[in-house]
């Protein structure tokens, strides 16, 4: 961060202090630590936001499943028209009674016995109650399955965060590598430019032949081309990380590389991987879900018992219905369904066996995966240490070649070769450092230690 000091003879006002603070804040905003980038990733990345909405949806579905414990209360109503009134003609019985009573004209004396029981227009409205009392354990099993599904959704959400965190670490350190390579290319360009100027001056003074200046000019052209390519690499790496975290309010990264160190034994990492890796936890949660699925299918062998009730809120032209309410218990028991239940239970048990095998294989894969990361760390550590020793030798060689050239006992080609050799070693060293940090970050994320890794940067 660059801070400009103003030499003022008067006491700075509050506005000037504020402007200085604002300038400092803007300067800070041009840089981004890995920890800040991770916070932006979690809050701004579209994939993580979408995963978070999916998690909320599954949570609401889980809450909806709890409604199976509660009664269902509703209202229903109908207004109907029959094709005709429902009537009962009792006139023959009336005539028979009239004959027994010796009534000469029963129709006149006893009247018309053609009775309307139900008019063709009728309507009613009821309040309904329906509550399952027993379902063979199905309700408890379904709620347990819903809870496990929510836990699975949480784990998948964290897996998405870890997947993008690994990508962020990769992009961040690739940008750091590109920036370090750009600094190195600028340093090489300035070194070769100075050498070219010296070679030109020596040639003009008759100290060296013209061919030596040609070597310097070619080396300068190559250094300029490599410098321009390095700038393009930085631009591309910057765009990649800006798109990932969803912001462009920075121009460079400020977190330094972790220096390679001797790690704890491989067995410790493998033990942590088997206990903390979230991909393995998803398989374990799927195993629990499969076991609950067997219970759900077994519940189909039991009867279903439910409490039912109705209350008549309104009726029209229902003379035969005089009651206001009724309640009772209903039972439904399917005794034979064509062996459907047996096959579904077998299918559920096969799913349990399937997940058991997946869990077994996943553990082996994770052990191999951990060993691969560990060996990569060891390899990059060895590369870094070896290149550090080679760098010291290459710096000494370049110094000796430059002194020999200045004294007229060496050639420009030897200076350029020594400079390029040193540059190559430095680049390999930075690449080894970058790969070590990327691999170490990936290992820590997969172990569930993202926060620990970020606090080390």
mmCIF file of C-alpha atoms in Angstrom, residues 137-418:
data_model
loop_
_atom_site.group_PDB
_atom_site.id
_atom_site.type_symbol
_atom_site.label_atom_id
_atom_site.label_comp_id
_atom_site.label_asym_id
_atom_site.label_seq_id
_atom_site.Cartn_x
_atom_site.Cartn_y
_atom_site.Cartn_z
ATOM 1 C CA UNK A 137 -44.660 -46.962 11.993
ATOM 2 C CA UNK A 138 -44.780 -45.359 8.545
ATOM 3 C CA UNK A 139 -45.225 -41.804 9.837
ATOM 4 C CA UNK A 140 -42.192 -42.026 12.139
ATOM 5 C CA UNK A 141 -40.114 -43.614 9.365
ATOM 6 C CA UNK A 142 -41.132 -41.005 6.790
ATOM 7 C CA UNK A 143 -40.226 -38.184 9.205
ATOM 8 C CA UNK A 144 -36.881 -39.822 9.964
ATOM 9 C CA UNK A 145 -36.219 -40.142 6.227
ATOM 10 C CA UNK A 146 -37.114 -36.479 5.775
ATOM 11 C CA UNK A 147 -34.655 -35.504 8.509
ATOM 12 C CA UNK A 148 -31.882 -37.546 6.872
ATOM 13 C CA UNK A 149 -32.667 -35.953 3.490
ATOM 14 C CA UNK A 150 -32.241 -32.520 5.057
ATOM 15 C CA UNK A 151 -28.909 -33.596 6.548
ATOM 16 C CA UNK A 152 -27.913 -34.856 3.100
ATOM 17 C CA UNK A 153 -28.866 -31.504 1.579
ATOM 18 C CA UNK A 154 -26.709 -29.754 4.193
ATOM 19 C CA UNK A 155 -23.786 -32.027 3.373
ATOM 20 C CA UNK A 156 -24.243 -31.454 -0.368
ATOM 21 C CA UNK A 157 -24.286 -27.705 0.280
ATOM 22 C CA UNK A 158 -21.020 -27.951 2.197
ATOM 23 C CA UNK A 159 -19.590 -30.136 -0.562
ATOM 24 C CA UNK A 160 -20.426 -27.423 -3.090
ATOM 25 C CA UNK A 161 -18.698 -24.869 -0.858
ATOM 26 C CA UNK A 162 -15.650 -27.137 -0.568
ATOM 27 C CA UNK A 163 -15.578 -27.793 -4.322
ATOM 28 C CA UNK A 164 -15.565 -24.080 -5.096
ATOM 29 C CA UNK A 165 -13.129 -23.381 -2.249
ATOM 30 C CA UNK A 166 -10.642 -25.795 -3.813
ATOM 31 C CA UNK A 167 -11.180 -24.040 -7.142
ATOM 32 C CA UNK A 168 -10.686 -20.663 -5.434
ATOM 33 C CA UNK A 169 -7.414 -21.799 -3.864
ATOM 34 C CA UNK A 170 -6.275 -22.998 -7.273
ATOM 35 C CA UNK A 171 -7.226 -19.736 -9.002
ATOM 36 C CA UNK A 172 -5.827 -17.581 -6.202
ATOM 37 C CA UNK A 173 -2.394 -19.179 -6.182
ATOM 38 C CA UNK A 174 -2.327 -19.392 -9.986
ATOM 39 C CA UNK A 175 -2.821 -15.608 -9.973
ATOM 40 C CA UNK A 176 -0.129 -15.312 -7.304
ATOM 41 C CA UNK A 177 2.163 -17.433 -9.497
ATOM 42 C CA UNK A 178 1.417 -15.267 -12.541
ATOM 43 C CA UNK A 179 2.171 -12.099 -10.559
ATOM 44 C CA UNK A 180 5.429 -13.504 -9.240
ATOM 45 C CA UNK A 181 6.367 -14.652 -12.741
ATOM 46 C CA UNK A 182 5.580 -11.167 -14.053
ATOM 47 C CA UNK A 183 7.880 -9.601 -11.431
ATOM 48 C CA UNK A 184 10.576 -12.043 -12.445
ATOM 49 C CA UNK A 185 10.105 -11.268 -16.156
ATOM 50 C CA UNK A 186 10.294 -7.540 -15.409
ATOM 51 C CA UNK A 187 13.481 -8.139 -13.443
ATOM 52 C CA UNK A 188 14.938 -10.179 -16.309
ATOM 53 C CA UNK A 189 13.920 -7.532 -18.831
ATOM 54 C CA UNK A 190 15.610 -4.790 -16.815
ATOM 55 C CA UNK A 191 18.727 -6.944 -16.359
ATOM 56 C CA UNK A 192 18.961 -7.792 -20.078
ATOM 57 C CA UNK A 193 18.215 -4.147 -20.972
ATOM 58 C CA UNK A 194 21.094 -2.985 -18.794
ATOM 59 C CA UNK A 195 23.324 -5.673 -20.293
ATOM 60 C CA UNK A 196 22.332 -4.564 -23.808
ATOM 61 C CA UNK A 197 23.196 -0.978 -22.957
ATOM 62 C CA UNK A 198 26.578 -2.061 -21.610
ATOM 63 C CA UNK A 199 27.250 -4.228 -24.681
ATOM 64 C CA UNK A 200 26.386 -1.345 -27.001
ATOM 65 C CA UNK A 201 28.644 0.986 -25.063
ATOM 66 C CA UNK A 202 31.535 -1.513 -25.075
ATOM 67 C CA UNK A 203 31.125 -1.996 -28.836
ATOM 68 C CA UNK A 204 31.156 1.743 -29.441
ATOM 69 C CA UNK A 205 34.386 1.966 -27.437
ATOM 70 C CA UNK A 206 35.917 -0.917 -29.403
ATOM 71 C CA UNK A 207 36.102 -3.264 -26.411
ATOM 72 C CA UNK A 208 33.931 -6.070 -27.877
ATOM 73 C CA UNK A 209 32.982 -7.092 -31.434
ATOM 74 C CA UNK A 210 29.570 -6.335 -32.925
ATOM 75 C CA UNK A 211 28.431 -9.977 -32.674
ATOM 76 C CA UNK A 212 28.328 -9.616 -28.896
ATOM 77 C CA UNK A 213 25.822 -6.756 -29.188
ATOM 78 C CA UNK A 214 23.631 -8.897 -31.458
ATOM 79 C CA UNK A 215 23.361 -11.555 -28.733
ATOM 80 C CA UNK A 216 22.318 -8.865 -26.257
ATOM 81 C CA UNK A 217 19.697 -7.455 -28.662
ATOM 82 C CA UNK A 218 18.167 -10.902 -29.321
ATOM 83 C CA UNK A 219 18.056 -11.606 -25.594
ATOM 84 C CA UNK A 220 16.355 -8.228 -25.012
ATOM 85 C CA UNK A 221 13.731 -8.992 -27.663
ATOM 86 C CA UNK A 222 13.032 -12.388 -26.076
ATOM 87 C CA UNK A 223 12.795 -10.854 -22.603
ATOM 88 C CA UNK A 224 10.306 -8.265 -23.860
ATOM 89 C CA UNK A 225 8.174 -10.957 -25.498
ATOM 90 C CA UNK A 226 8.164 -13.046 -22.303
ATOM 91 C CA UNK A 227 7.242 -9.951 -20.290
ATOM 92 C CA UNK A 228 4.219 -9.216 -22.508
ATOM 93 C CA UNK A 229 3.111 -12.861 -22.274
ATOM 94 C CA UNK A 230 3.420 -12.727 -18.479
ATOM 95 C CA UNK A 231 1.168 -9.664 -18.373
ATOM 96 C CA UNK A 232 -1.451 -11.554 -20.395
ATOM 97 C CA UNK A 233 -1.212 -14.484 -17.949
ATOM 98 C CA UNK A 234 -1.875 -12.143 -15.008
ATOM 99 C CA UNK A 235 -4.867 -10.595 -16.769
ATOM 100 C CA UNK A 236 -6.382 -13.991 -17.550
ATOM 101 C CA UNK A 237 -5.804 -15.345 -14.018
ATOM 102 C CA UNK A 238 -7.295 -12.164 -12.522
ATOM 103 C CA UNK A 239 -10.423 -12.473 -14.672
ATOM 104 C CA UNK A 240 -10.877 -16.116 -13.655
ATOM 105 C CA UNK A 241 -10.856 -15.394 -9.926
ATOM 106 C CA UNK A 242 -12.989 -12.255 -10.316
ATOM 107 C CA UNK A 243 -15.666 -14.282 -12.105
ATOM 108 C CA UNK A 244 -15.521 -16.991 -9.445
ATOM 109 C CA UNK A 245 -16.041 -14.716 -6.443
ATOM 110 C CA UNK A 246 -18.336 -12.276 -8.249
ATOM 111 C CA UNK A 247 -16.449 -9.012 -7.756
ATOM 112 C CA UNK A 248 -13.905 -6.876 -9.590
ATOM 113 C CA UNK A 249 -13.015 -4.570 -6.684
ATOM 114 C CA UNK A 250 -9.405 -5.715 -6.531
ATOM 115 C CA UNK A 251 -6.430 -5.799 -8.856
ATOM 116 C CA UNK A 252 -3.960 -8.031 -7.050
ATOM 117 C CA UNK A 253 -3.700 -10.678 -4.320
ATOM 118 C CA UNK A 254 -1.760 -10.067 -1.148
ATOM 119 C CA UNK A 255 -1.574 -13.392 0.704
ATOM 120 C CA UNK A 256 1.896 -14.931 0.602
ATOM 121 C CA UNK A 257 2.713 -18.532 -0.200
ATOM 122 C CA UNK A 258 3.047 -20.926 2.723
ATOM 123 C CA UNK A 259 6.631 -22.116 2.854
ATOM 124 C CA UNK A 260 6.891 -25.898 2.349
ATOM 125 C CA UNK A 261 7.512 -27.826 5.552
ATOM 126 C CA UNK A 262 7.868 -31.430 6.653
ATOM 127 C CA UNK A 263 4.372 -32.801 7.211
ATOM 128 C CA UNK A 264 2.976 -35.116 9.842
ATOM 129 C CA UNK A 265 2.830 -38.844 8.959
ATOM 130 C CA UNK A 266 0.566 -39.986 6.130
ATOM 131 C CA UNK A 267 -1.395 -42.269 8.471
ATOM 132 C CA UNK A 268 -2.584 -39.257 10.495
ATOM 133 C CA UNK A 269 -3.954 -37.556 7.386
ATOM 134 C CA UNK A 270 -5.656 -40.754 6.265
ATOM 135 C CA UNK A 271 -7.275 -41.218 9.667
ATOM 136 C CA UNK A 272 -8.603 -37.640 9.598
ATOM 137 C CA UNK A 273 -9.841 -38.118 6.034
ATOM 138 C CA UNK A 274 -11.931 -41.165 6.959
ATOM 139 C CA UNK A 275 -13.504 -39.344 9.896
ATOM 140 C CA UNK A 276 -14.015 -35.845 8.448
ATOM 141 C CA UNK A 277 -14.463 -36.108 4.680
ATOM 142 C CA UNK A 278 -17.954 -34.982 3.675
ATOM 143 C CA UNK A 279 -18.193 -37.177 0.591
ATOM 144 C CA UNK A 280 -17.891 -40.179 2.887
ATOM 145 C CA UNK A 281 -20.524 -38.676 5.165
ATOM 146 C CA UNK A 282 -22.998 -38.490 2.280
ATOM 147 C CA UNK A 283 -22.592 -42.240 1.748
ATOM 148 C CA UNK A 284 -23.128 -42.868 5.469
ATOM 149 C CA UNK A 285 -26.254 -40.707 5.412
ATOM 150 C CA UNK A 286 -27.524 -42.567 2.344
ATOM 151 C CA UNK A 287 -26.989 -45.801 4.265
ATOM 152 C CA UNK A 288 -29.203 -44.527 7.092
ATOM 153 C CA UNK A 289 -31.783 -43.425 4.520
ATOM 154 C CA UNK A 290 -31.787 -46.870 2.926
ATOM 155 C CA UNK A 291 -32.321 -48.516 6.334
ATOM 156 C CA UNK A 292 -35.270 -46.221 7.005
ATOM 157 C CA UNK A 293 -36.629 -47.141 3.573
ATOM 158 C CA UNK A 294 -36.889 -50.787 4.711
ATOM 159 C CA UNK A 295 -38.973 -49.659 7.704
ATOM 160 C CA UNK A 296 -41.270 -47.650 5.434
ATOM 161 C CA UNK A 297 -41.924 -50.687 3.247
ATOM 162 C CA UNK A 298 -42.449 -52.958 6.280
ATOM 163 C CA UNK A 299 -45.171 -50.623 7.532
ATOM 164 C CA UNK A 300 -47.369 -51.715 4.613
ATOM 165 C CA UNK A 301 -48.018 -55.030 6.396
ATOM 166 C CA UNK A 302 -49.873 -53.276 9.229
ATOM 167 C CA UNK A 303 -53.423 -51.884 9.263
ATOM 168 C CA UNK A 304 -54.062 -48.155 9.001
ATOM 169 C CA UNK A 305 -56.232 -46.698 11.751
ATOM 170 C CA UNK A 306 -57.661 -43.183 11.498
ATOM 171 C CA UNK A 307 -60.064 -40.953 13.407
ATOM 172 C CA UNK A 308 -62.769 -39.395 11.233
ATOM 173 C CA UNK A 309 -65.477 -36.865 11.982
ATOM 174 C CA UNK A 310 -67.913 -34.479 10.296
ATOM 175 C CA UNK A 311 -70.029 -31.592 11.509
ATOM 176 C CA UNK A 312 -72.937 -30.357 9.393
ATOM 177 C CA UNK A 313 -72.624 -26.599 8.992
ATOM 178 C CA UNK A 314 -75.549 -26.076 6.621
ATOM 179 C CA UNK A 315 -78.158 -28.124 4.776
ATOM 180 C CA UNK A 316 -80.998 -27.433 2.380
ATOM 181 C CA UNK A 317 -83.805 -29.846 1.462
ATOM 182 C CA UNK A 318 -82.364 -32.746 3.441
ATOM 183 C CA UNK A 319 -85.357 -33.757 5.562
ATOM 184 C CA UNK A 320 -84.000 -37.250 6.222
ATOM 185 C CA UNK A 321 -80.697 -35.961 7.655
ATOM 186 C CA UNK A 322 -81.388 -34.615 11.101
ATOM 187 C CA UNK A 323 -78.019 -35.230 12.820
ATOM 188 C CA UNK A 324 -75.509 -32.355 13.276
ATOM 189 C CA UNK A 325 -72.331 -34.361 13.603
ATOM 190 C CA UNK A 326 -70.788 -37.796 13.669
ATOM 191 C CA UNK A 327 -67.353 -39.210 14.591
ATOM 192 C CA UNK A 328 -65.726 -42.601 14.525
ATOM 193 C CA UNK A 329 -62.621 -44.688 13.867
ATOM 194 C CA UNK A 330 -61.872 -46.244 10.512
ATOM 195 C CA UNK A 331 -59.568 -49.179 9.801
ATOM 196 C CA UNK A 332 -58.041 -50.209 6.492
ATOM 197 C CA UNK A 333 -55.926 -53.338 6.163
ATOM 198 C CA UNK A 334 -54.687 -54.622 2.845
ATOM 199 C CA UNK A 335 -54.233 -58.365 3.249
ATOM 200 C CA UNK A 336 -52.962 -59.213 -0.225
ATOM 201 C CA UNK A 337 -51.498 -56.952 -2.913
ATOM 202 C CA UNK A 338 -50.033 -59.422 -5.384
ATOM 203 C CA UNK A 339 -46.672 -59.705 -3.538
ATOM 204 C CA UNK A 340 -45.960 -56.030 -4.195
ATOM 205 C CA UNK A 341 -44.820 -55.405 -0.603
ATOM 206 C CA UNK A 342 -42.415 -58.347 -0.605
ATOM 207 C CA UNK A 343 -40.654 -57.131 -3.732
ATOM 208 C CA UNK A 344 -40.449 -53.540 -2.468
ATOM 209 C CA UNK A 345 -38.886 -54.714 0.807
ATOM 210 C CA UNK A 346 -36.332 -56.789 -1.099
ATOM 211 C CA UNK A 347 -35.536 -53.758 -3.284
ATOM 212 C CA UNK A 348 -34.988 -51.636 -0.169
ATOM 213 C CA UNK A 349 -32.657 -54.239 1.312
ATOM 214 C CA UNK A 350 -30.670 -54.365 -1.931
ATOM 215 C CA UNK A 351 -30.235 -50.569 -1.688
ATOM 216 C CA UNK A 352 -28.802 -51.027 1.813
ATOM 217 C CA UNK A 353 -26.326 -53.598 0.483
ATOM 218 C CA UNK A 354 -25.455 -51.305 -2.419
ATOM 219 C CA UNK A 355 -24.609 -48.390 -0.122
ATOM 220 C CA UNK A 356 -22.531 -50.690 2.102
ATOM 221 C CA UNK A 357 -20.378 -51.610 -0.896
ATOM 222 C CA UNK A 358 -20.113 -47.970 -1.982
ATOM 223 C CA UNK A 359 -18.979 -47.032 1.522
ATOM 224 C CA UNK A 360 -16.342 -49.760 1.492
ATOM 225 C CA UNK A 361 -14.963 -48.671 -1.896
ATOM 226 C CA UNK A 362 -15.144 -44.968 -1.022
ATOM 227 C CA UNK A 363 -12.893 -45.513 1.993
ATOM 228 C CA UNK A 364 -10.281 -47.219 -0.184
ATOM 229 C CA UNK A 365 -10.521 -44.423 -2.748
ATOM 230 C CA UNK A 366 -10.086 -41.759 -0.064
ATOM 231 C CA UNK A 367 -7.004 -43.498 1.324
ATOM 232 C CA UNK A 368 -5.490 -43.525 -2.172
ATOM 233 C CA UNK A 369 -6.536 -39.926 -2.791
ATOM 234 C CA UNK A 370 -4.946 -38.790 0.489
ATOM 235 C CA UNK A 371 -1.733 -40.628 -0.333
ATOM 236 C CA UNK A 372 -1.658 -38.980 -3.760
ATOM 237 C CA UNK A 373 -1.974 -35.482 -2.247
ATOM 238 C CA UNK A 374 0.600 -36.313 0.428
ATOM 239 C CA UNK A 375 3.115 -37.591 -2.135
ATOM 240 C CA UNK A 376 2.575 -34.465 -4.240
ATOM 241 C CA UNK A 377 3.344 -32.315 -1.205
ATOM 242 C CA UNK A 378 6.505 -34.303 -0.511
ATOM 243 C CA UNK A 379 7.570 -34.039 -4.153
ATOM 244 C CA UNK A 380 7.036 -30.265 -4.300
ATOM 245 C CA UNK A 381 8.874 -29.865 -0.984
ATOM 246 C CA UNK A 382 11.868 -31.765 -2.362
ATOM 247 C CA UNK A 383 11.731 -29.749 -5.593
ATOM 248 C CA UNK A 384 11.622 -26.477 -3.667
ATOM 249 C CA UNK A 385 14.574 -27.388 -1.451
ATOM 250 C CA UNK A 386 16.642 -28.600 -4.420
ATOM 251 C CA UNK A 387 15.848 -25.502 -6.492
ATOM 252 C CA UNK A 388 16.751 -23.239 -3.568
ATOM 253 C CA UNK A 389 20.238 -24.741 -3.575
ATOM 254 C CA UNK A 390 20.443 -24.484 -7.380
ATOM 255 C CA UNK A 391 19.375 -20.832 -7.245
ATOM 256 C CA UNK A 392 22.315 -19.905 -5.037
ATOM 257 C CA UNK A 393 24.699 -21.523 -7.521
ATOM 258 C CA UNK A 394 22.988 -19.907 -10.522
ATOM 259 C CA UNK A 395 23.176 -16.449 -8.933
ATOM 260 C CA UNK A 396 26.887 -16.925 -8.314
ATOM 261 C CA UNK A 397 27.390 -18.111 -11.909
ATOM 262 C CA UNK A 398 25.554 -15.109 -13.346
ATOM 263 C CA UNK A 399 27.629 -12.753 -11.202
ATOM 264 C CA UNK A 400 30.843 -14.362 -12.429
ATOM 265 C CA UNK A 401 29.725 -14.276 -16.099
ATOM 266 C CA UNK A 402 28.812 -10.586 -15.855
ATOM 267 C CA UNK A 403 32.183 -9.726 -14.249
ATOM 268 C CA UNK A 404 34.019 -11.697 -16.927
ATOM 269 C CA UNK A 405 32.089 -9.899 -19.683
ATOM 270 C CA UNK A 406 32.842 -6.503 -18.148
ATOM 271 C CA UNK A 407 36.510 -7.433 -17.927
ATOM 272 C CA UNK A 408 36.551 -8.572 -21.554
ATOM 273 C CA UNK A 409 37.222 -12.239 -20.787
ATOM 274 C CA UNK A 410 33.640 -13.426 -21.259
ATOM 275 C CA UNK A 411 30.999 -13.242 -23.954
ATOM 276 C CA UNK A 412 27.526 -11.730 -24.084
ATOM 277 C CA UNK A 413 26.090 -15.152 -24.862
ATOM 278 C CA UNK A 414 27.497 -16.509 -21.596
ATOM 279 C CA UNK A 415 25.868 -13.647 -19.644
ATOM 280 C CA UNK A 416 22.515 -14.220 -21.346
ATOM 281 C CA UNK A 417 22.690 -17.990 -20.771
ATOM 282 C CA UNK A 418 23.503 -17.504 -17.091
#
